Short mmCIF file of C-alpha atoms in Angstrom, two decimals:
data_model
loop_
_atom_site.label_atom_id
_atom_site.label_comp_id
_atom_site.label_asym_id
_atom_site.label_seq_id
_atom_site.Cartn_x
_atom_site.Cartn_y
_atom_site.Cartn_z
CA MET A 1 -143.57 47.28 1.74
CA GLY A 2 -143.83 49.80 -1.14
CA HIS A 3 -140.01 49.22 -2.43
CA ASN A 4 -140.45 45.68 -3.51
CA LEU A 5 -137.04 44.69 -3.14
CA ASN A 6 -136.32 40.97 -2.24
CA TYR A 7 -135.17 40.07 0.98
CA ASN A 8 -133.35 37.38 1.32
CA GLU A 9 -133.51 35.42 4.62
CA ARG A 10 -130.36 33.16 4.29
CA THR A 11 -127.72 36.28 4.13
CA GLY A 12 -130.14 38.70 5.96
CA ARG A 13 -129.35 41.34 3.05
CA TYR A 14 -131.65 43.62 0.64
CA SER A 15 -131.18 41.98 -2.85
CA PHE A 16 -129.77 45.60 -4.61
CA PHE A 17 -126.62 47.57 -4.48
CA SER A 18 -125.51 50.69 -5.99
CA VAL A 19 -122.19 52.77 -6.09
CA LYS A 20 -121.55 55.20 -3.19
CA GLU A 21 -125.32 56.68 -3.22
CA LYS A 22 -128.16 55.36 -1.69
CA ALA A 23 -131.85 54.42 -3.11
CA TRP A 24 -134.45 52.49 -3.22
CA HIS A 25 -135.83 53.48 0.66
CA ASN A 26 -132.30 53.29 1.81
CA LEU A 27 -131.97 49.83 1.48
CA GLY A 28 -129.24 47.69 0.03
CA GLN A 29 -125.45 47.96 -0.24
CA VAL A 30 -123.43 50.68 -1.16
CA VAL A 31 -120.27 50.03 -2.51
CA THR A 32 -117.63 53.13 -3.11
CA ASP A 33 -115.98 51.61 -6.11
CA TYR A 34 -117.29 50.52 -9.35
CA PRO A 35 -117.72 46.81 -9.40
CA THR A 36 -117.11 44.34 -11.63
CA SER A 37 -119.72 41.93 -12.79
CA GLN A 38 -118.69 38.79 -10.68
CA GLU A 39 -118.70 41.39 -7.73
CA ALA A 40 -121.91 43.15 -8.69
CA ILE A 41 -123.79 39.74 -8.93
CA LYS A 42 -122.71 39.15 -5.44
CA HIS A 43 -123.15 43.19 -4.20
CA ALA A 44 -126.79 42.54 -5.19
CA GLY A 45 -127.57 39.20 -4.41
CA LEU A 46 -128.23 37.86 -7.90
CA ASP A 47 -126.02 35.06 -7.36
CA TYR A 48 -128.32 31.94 -7.74
CA GLU A 49 -129.10 29.99 -10.55
CA VAL A 50 -132.93 29.07 -11.49
CA VAL A 51 -134.20 25.50 -12.75
CA LYS A 52 -137.43 24.54 -14.29
CA SER A 53 -139.19 21.78 -12.35
CA PRO A 54 -141.84 19.32 -12.99
CA LEU A 55 -145.48 20.21 -11.94
CA PHE A 56 -147.45 17.96 -10.48
CA THR A 57 -150.92 17.87 -9.15
CA ASN A 58 -153.15 15.22 -7.57
CA SER A 59 -155.01 13.28 -9.81
CA THR A 60 -158.89 14.04 -10.03
CA GLU A 61 -162.14 12.46 -11.87
CA THR A 62 -160.71 14.01 -15.25
CA LEU A 63 -157.38 12.48 -15.06
CA GLN A 64 -158.30 9.17 -13.91
CA ALA A 65 -160.51 8.76 -16.78
CA THR A 66 -157.42 9.44 -19.23
CA THR A 67 -154.96 7.77 -17.05
CA ASP A 68 -154.35 4.44 -15.10
CA LEU A 69 -153.75 6.80 -11.87
CA THR A 70 -155.53 5.82 -8.69
CA ALA A 71 -157.32 8.28 -6.30
CA GLY A 72 -154.49 10.89 -4.38
CA GLU A 73 -151.42 9.94 -6.97
CA PRO A 74 -150.03 12.63 -8.21
CA ALA A 75 -149.75 13.06 -11.66
CA THR A 76 -147.77 15.61 -13.79
CA VAL A 77 -148.62 18.58 -15.16
CA PRO A 78 -147.51 18.08 -18.97
CA ASN A 79 -145.78 21.32 -21.16
CA TYR A 80 -145.58 23.13 -17.86
CA PHE A 81 -142.92 23.95 -15.85
CA ALA A 82 -142.08 25.59 -12.37
CA ASN A 83 -139.41 28.13 -12.59
CA VAL A 84 -137.47 27.25 -8.46
CA ARG A 85 -134.38 29.62 -7.47
CA SER A 86 -132.19 27.29 -6.56
CA ASP A 87 -130.67 28.73 -3.30
CA ASN A 88 -134.20 28.58 -1.31
CA ASN A 89 -136.45 26.83 -2.88
CA THR A 90 -138.97 29.64 -3.74
CA VAL A 91 -140.87 28.91 -6.94
CA LEU A 92 -140.84 32.27 -9.05
CA GLY A 93 -143.34 31.35 -11.91
CA VAL A 94 -144.86 28.30 -14.09
CA VAL A 95 -143.72 28.65 -17.76
CA GLY A 96 -144.25 26.53 -20.71
CA LYS A 97 -142.34 23.62 -22.20
CA ASP A 98 -140.55 26.27 -24.61
CA TYR A 99 -139.42 28.86 -21.92
CA HIS A 100 -135.53 29.40 -22.08
CA ILE A 101 -133.75 30.45 -18.72
CA VAL A 102 -131.40 33.46 -19.23
CA GLN A 103 -129.41 33.05 -15.52
CA ASN A 104 -128.89 36.24 -13.75
CA ARG A 105 -124.80 35.85 -15.37
CA ASP A 106 -125.77 36.35 -18.61
CA ALA A 107 -127.74 39.22 -18.03
CA PHE A 108 -124.42 40.67 -17.04
CA ALA A 109 -122.41 38.87 -19.72
CA PHE A 110 -124.31 40.91 -22.10
CA PHE A 111 -123.24 44.09 -20.49
CA ASP A 112 -119.27 42.86 -20.13
CA ALA A 113 -119.91 41.65 -24.25
CA ILE A 114 -121.13 45.69 -24.99
CA VAL A 115 -117.68 47.67 -24.21
CA GLY A 116 -114.32 45.71 -23.46
CA GLY A 117 -110.92 47.28 -22.44
CA GLU A 118 -109.92 49.11 -19.08
CA ASP A 119 -112.84 51.82 -20.08
CA GLY A 120 -115.73 49.34 -20.47
CA ILE A 121 -119.07 49.10 -18.58
CA LEU A 122 -119.57 50.48 -15.13
CA TYR A 123 -122.24 48.87 -12.98
CA GLU A 124 -123.65 51.26 -10.75
CA THR A 125 -126.67 49.88 -9.42
CA ALA A 126 -128.46 45.94 -9.85
CA GLY A 127 -130.86 44.17 -8.04
CA ALA A 128 -133.97 41.65 -7.33
CA LEU A 129 -137.68 42.17 -7.05
CA GLY A 130 -140.35 40.25 -5.55
CA ASN A 131 -138.78 36.27 -4.40
CA GLY A 132 -136.35 37.23 -7.14
CA GLU A 133 -138.44 36.68 -10.07
CA ARG A 134 -137.53 40.04 -11.67
CA ILE A 135 -134.21 41.39 -11.73
CA PHE A 136 -132.48 44.79 -12.84
CA ILE A 137 -129.39 46.49 -13.56
CA THR A 138 -127.91 49.91 -15.05
CA ALA A 139 -124.44 50.31 -16.32
CA LYS A 140 -122.80 53.60 -17.23
CA LEU A 141 -121.13 54.13 -20.46
CA PRO A 142 -117.91 55.53 -20.48
CA ASP A 143 -118.66 58.77 -22.16
CA TYR A 144 -120.90 61.83 -21.99
CA ILE A 145 -123.35 63.77 -23.97
CA ARG A 146 -122.39 67.25 -23.80
CA VAL A 147 -124.52 70.54 -23.84
CA GLY A 148 -123.23 74.48 -24.25
CA ASN A 149 -119.86 74.77 -22.95
CA GLY A 150 -119.54 71.49 -21.35
CA ASP A 151 -120.66 72.28 -17.60
CA ASP A 152 -124.35 70.37 -18.58
CA VAL A 153 -123.40 66.87 -18.98
CA THR A 154 -125.44 63.90 -19.72
CA GLU A 155 -123.88 60.61 -18.53
CA LYS A 156 -125.24 57.61 -20.70
CA TYR A 157 -126.74 54.36 -19.20
CA ILE A 158 -127.81 51.07 -20.50
CA PHE A 159 -130.85 49.15 -18.41
CA LEU A 160 -131.37 45.96 -18.51
CA THR A 161 -134.56 44.01 -16.66
CA THR A 162 -135.24 40.46 -17.00
CA SER A 163 -137.97 38.21 -15.19
CA HIS A 164 -137.93 34.56 -13.99
CA ASP A 165 -141.62 34.11 -14.23
CA GLY A 166 -142.52 34.05 -17.45
CA SER A 167 -144.50 37.39 -17.09
CA GLY A 168 -142.37 39.46 -20.33
CA SER A 169 -139.24 39.36 -22.47
CA ILE A 170 -135.27 40.51 -21.59
CA THR A 171 -135.38 44.25 -21.94
CA ALA A 172 -132.24 46.38 -22.73
CA ALA A 173 -132.53 50.25 -23.05
CA PHE A 174 -130.15 53.01 -23.11
CA THR A 175 -131.29 55.88 -21.34
CA PRO A 176 -128.96 58.96 -20.85
CA VAL A 177 -129.56 60.89 -17.51
CA ARG A 178 -128.31 64.53 -16.31
CA ILE A 179 -126.08 64.21 -13.85
CA VAL A 180 -127.22 67.67 -12.27
CA CYS A 181 -130.32 66.30 -11.82
CA GLN A 182 -131.25 62.86 -12.46
CA ASN A 183 -133.39 63.64 -15.08
CA THR A 184 -134.11 60.15 -17.46
CA LEU A 185 -134.39 61.68 -20.75
CA ASN A 186 -136.12 58.60 -23.00
CA ALA A 187 -135.89 60.36 -26.68
CA SER A 188 -136.57 57.97 -29.23
CA LEU A 189 -135.65 59.36 -32.55
CA LYS A 190 -136.84 59.00 -35.95
CA ASN A 191 -135.90 55.41 -37.67
CA MET A 192 -134.32 54.87 -34.44
CA THR A 193 -134.73 52.42 -31.53
CA ASN A 194 -133.52 52.76 -28.04
CA VAL A 195 -135.09 49.09 -26.82
CA VAL A 196 -133.95 45.58 -27.37
CA ARG A 197 -136.30 43.04 -26.55
CA ILE A 198 -135.06 39.04 -26.60
CA LYS A 199 -137.76 36.38 -25.59
CA HIS A 200 -137.51 33.48 -23.61
CA THR A 201 -136.91 30.83 -26.30
CA SER A 202 -134.32 28.26 -26.76
CA GLY A 203 -131.87 30.97 -28.75
CA ALA A 204 -131.93 33.94 -26.01
CA ASN A 205 -128.68 33.31 -24.74
CA GLN A 206 -127.34 34.18 -28.38
CA ARG A 207 -129.31 36.55 -29.31
CA LEU A 208 -127.96 38.22 -25.32
CA GLU A 209 -124.47 38.14 -26.79
CA ASN A 210 -125.43 39.50 -29.94
CA ALA A 211 -127.31 42.54 -28.38
CA HIS A 212 -124.95 44.25 -28.02
CA LYS A 213 -124.38 44.65 -31.36
CA VAL A 214 -127.66 46.19 -31.83
CA MET A 215 -127.16 48.43 -28.91
CA GLY A 216 -124.47 49.62 -30.63
CA LEU A 217 -126.92 52.32 -32.23
CA ALA A 218 -126.94 53.47 -28.27
CA ASN A 219 -123.54 55.74 -30.08
CA THR A 220 -125.25 56.96 -32.73
CA LEU A 221 -128.32 58.02 -30.67
CA SER A 222 -126.45 60.03 -28.06
CA ASN A 223 -124.52 61.60 -30.82
CA GLN A 224 -127.74 62.92 -32.83
CA LEU A 225 -129.05 63.68 -29.25
CA GLU A 226 -126.03 65.85 -28.41
CA ASN A 227 -126.43 67.73 -31.50
CA ILE A 228 -130.02 68.45 -31.12
CA PHE A 229 -129.48 69.41 -27.41
CA ASN A 230 -126.80 71.72 -28.13
CA GLU A 231 -129.30 73.44 -30.58
CA TRP A 232 -132.03 73.28 -28.45
CA ALA A 233 -130.15 75.22 -25.94
CA THR A 234 -129.93 78.48 -28.19
CA VAL A 235 -133.09 78.63 -28.97
CA ARG A 236 -135.00 81.02 -27.01
CA ILE A 237 -138.79 80.44 -25.78
CA LYS A 238 -141.11 82.07 -23.40
CA ASP A 239 -142.62 81.44 -19.98
CA ASP A 240 -146.11 81.36 -21.58
CA GLU A 241 -144.76 78.78 -24.60
CA VAL A 242 -142.94 76.48 -22.09
CA LYS A 243 -146.19 76.53 -20.12
CA LYS A 244 -148.44 75.42 -23.40
CA LEU A 245 -145.68 72.72 -24.42
CA ILE A 246 -145.83 71.17 -20.84
CA GLN A 247 -149.49 71.36 -20.86
CA LEU A 248 -149.56 69.46 -24.36
CA ALA A 249 -146.83 67.13 -23.95
CA LEU A 250 -148.57 65.76 -20.26
CA SER A 251 -152.18 65.73 -22.03
CA PRO A 252 -152.98 61.75 -20.90
CA ASN A 253 -155.75 61.78 -23.58
CA LYS A 254 -157.07 63.02 -26.51
CA GLU A 255 -159.73 64.90 -25.01
CA THR A 256 -157.65 66.89 -23.03
CA TYR A 257 -154.94 67.75 -25.88
CA ASP A 258 -157.98 68.95 -28.27
CA LEU A 259 -159.25 71.51 -25.21
CA LEU A 260 -155.99 72.54 -24.79
CA LYS A 261 -155.82 73.22 -28.81
CA GLN A 262 -159.17 75.20 -28.58
CA GLY A 263 -158.22 77.45 -25.55
CA ALA A 264 -160.79 75.69 -23.63
CA GLU A 265 -158.20 75.29 -20.37
CA HIS A 266 -161.80 76.31 -17.91
CA GLU A 267 -162.93 72.89 -18.91
CA LEU A 268 -159.55 70.80 -17.88
CA SER A 269 -159.67 68.61 -14.77
CA THR A 270 -158.48 69.56 -11.68
CA ALA A 271 -155.97 67.20 -11.10
CA PHE A 272 -155.05 68.01 -14.71
CA LYS A 273 -154.12 71.48 -14.11
CA ASN A 274 -152.60 70.65 -10.66
CA MET A 275 -150.07 68.60 -12.51
CA ILE A 276 -149.49 71.20 -14.69
CA GLU A 277 -148.89 73.57 -12.07
CA ASP A 278 -146.18 71.48 -10.33
CA ALA A 279 -144.62 71.09 -13.50
CA PHE A 280 -144.14 74.53 -14.49
CA ALA A 281 -142.87 75.32 -11.00
CA TYR A 282 -140.00 72.61 -11.28
CA ALA A 283 -139.64 74.27 -14.85
CA MET A 284 -139.65 77.98 -13.44
CA VAL A 285 -137.60 77.63 -9.97
CA ASN A 286 -135.21 74.27 -9.86
CA ASP A 287 -132.06 75.00 -9.64
CA THR A 288 -131.35 72.66 -12.27
CA GLN A 289 -133.25 74.85 -14.90
CA GLN A 290 -131.25 77.96 -14.05
CA MET A 291 -128.14 76.88 -15.69
CA ASP A 292 -127.25 78.93 -19.24
CA THR A 293 -128.17 75.96 -21.63
CA THR A 294 -131.98 75.48 -19.70
CA LYS A 295 -133.25 79.20 -18.48
CA GLY A 296 -135.58 80.50 -20.76
CA THR A 297 -134.13 77.82 -23.49
CA LEU A 298 -136.07 75.07 -25.84
CA PHE A 299 -133.39 72.31 -23.49
CA GLY A 300 -134.81 73.89 -20.45
CA ALA A 301 -138.53 73.31 -21.40
CA TYR A 302 -137.67 69.97 -22.65
CA ASN A 303 -135.99 69.23 -19.21
CA ALA A 304 -138.97 70.58 -17.55
CA VAL A 305 -141.00 67.34 -18.84
CA THR A 306 -138.16 64.88 -17.72
CA GLY A 307 -137.71 65.83 -14.63
CA TYR A 308 -141.10 66.47 -13.40
CA TYR A 309 -141.50 63.11 -14.02
CA GLN A 310 -137.93 62.04 -12.40
CA ASN A 311 -138.26 64.42 -9.26
CA VAL A 312 -141.50 66.01 -8.65
CA ARG A 313 -144.32 63.55 -9.58
CA LYS A 314 -145.27 60.76 -6.85
CA TYR A 315 -145.49 57.22 -7.54
CA LYS A 316 -146.70 54.24 -5.64
CA ASP A 317 -143.67 52.79 -5.11
CA GLU A 318 -140.28 52.52 -6.50
CA GLU A 319 -141.22 49.90 -8.91
CA ALA A 320 -143.91 52.01 -10.18
CA LYS A 321 -141.18 54.90 -11.22
CA LEU A 322 -138.70 52.49 -12.84
CA GLN A 323 -142.25 50.96 -14.76
CA SER A 324 -142.86 54.84 -15.99
CA ILE A 325 -139.50 56.28 -16.31
CA VAL A 326 -137.78 53.18 -17.96
CA MET A 327 -139.73 50.67 -19.29
CA GLY A 328 -142.22 52.15 -21.41
CA GLY A 329 -144.75 53.80 -19.05
CA THR A 330 -146.37 57.14 -18.58
CA ALA A 331 -142.93 59.36 -18.17
CA GLN A 332 -141.29 57.70 -21.38
CA THR A 333 -144.42 58.29 -23.76
CA ARG A 334 -144.56 61.81 -22.63
CA ALA A 335 -140.79 62.60 -22.55
CA GLN A 336 -141.24 61.48 -26.42
CA LYS A 337 -144.40 63.64 -27.01
CA ALA A 338 -142.19 66.35 -25.71
CA PHE A 339 -139.27 65.47 -27.90
CA GLU A 340 -141.75 65.99 -30.52
CA LEU A 341 -143.12 69.29 -29.79
CA CYS A 342 -139.89 70.21 -28.93
CA SER A 343 -138.62 69.32 -32.85
CA GLY A 344 -141.45 70.91 -34.31
CA PHE A 345 -140.79 74.29 -32.00
CA ALA A 346 -137.31 74.27 -33.36
CA LYS A 347 -138.12 73.54 -36.89
CA ASN A 348 -140.79 76.34 -37.11
CA GLY A 349 -138.34 79.06 -35.76
CA ASN A 350 -141.13 81.04 -35.47
CA GLY A 351 -141.92 80.11 -31.46
CA ILE A 352 -145.26 78.73 -32.71
CA LEU A 353 -146.05 75.28 -31.07
CA PRO A 354 -148.01 72.57 -33.60
#
């Protein structure tokens, strides 16, 4: 089951919802209107509690030597607990005594706190993976990044994921997504951050409540991105320079990067060459690359890299794609490299890549 979406046997539904369009292998619930947080929780099948339950084990010779237990008598495992899903008693993971559960409703409360009023957060997708041990939410902010004359617009999203199995922290990230082709543009600027991580400790809920103050940086970041993208939309770049930029941005390691800098392309692997050709073809012929803001521009070259990972590259499953694009994986690091290369190109002003 490549999608890894949780299937709730009690309700007979997959734990996922999206607004207007299906995703994730056409599974889950589609709603026509943006839901409230309370509605979104139910649509996504996230309306369950998680509780910490003591762990027990049958006594062994070691336990008998340190306790008064008789053989076969269950013993409590000290300092460890099972996180259990309350609606079906599924064990989601084993955690330590200091682990603090952040309920699904608290994750939505984080979003509700970011933007208030009638023009606030718009919940677009949410769901649960595996047995419900990992959840994710994407919500749209009410304004946009506009490039050029306004025809090329970028929606602004905040993505949140958290786990109930002890495997990681609560992560919230700002990510702009181009409406016309759904390119995820995770570009971090110098001295800025687009990610907030919160550990599952006793103060997690309080920090979750205050996280929206940190995420306020998203507005500053998006304003800076708008200025940068509009500048890049006026910078011309030749086709061979686009290909070179793609090669450098997609380099998987220093060895490949050095070969490219030396002009030794004949020594590159066939797999890497094929990847470059796919990305370059996207840059040259995709409809979204034929706009005034993207055709022959530095902004188009940058979008060729992000668009390749979003729309062309094959992934093992949707969770792997999510990890790569949003959660600090390969696509995100390559987008950051493309951002740095484009910044250098624009700064040099002479059509020379660093």
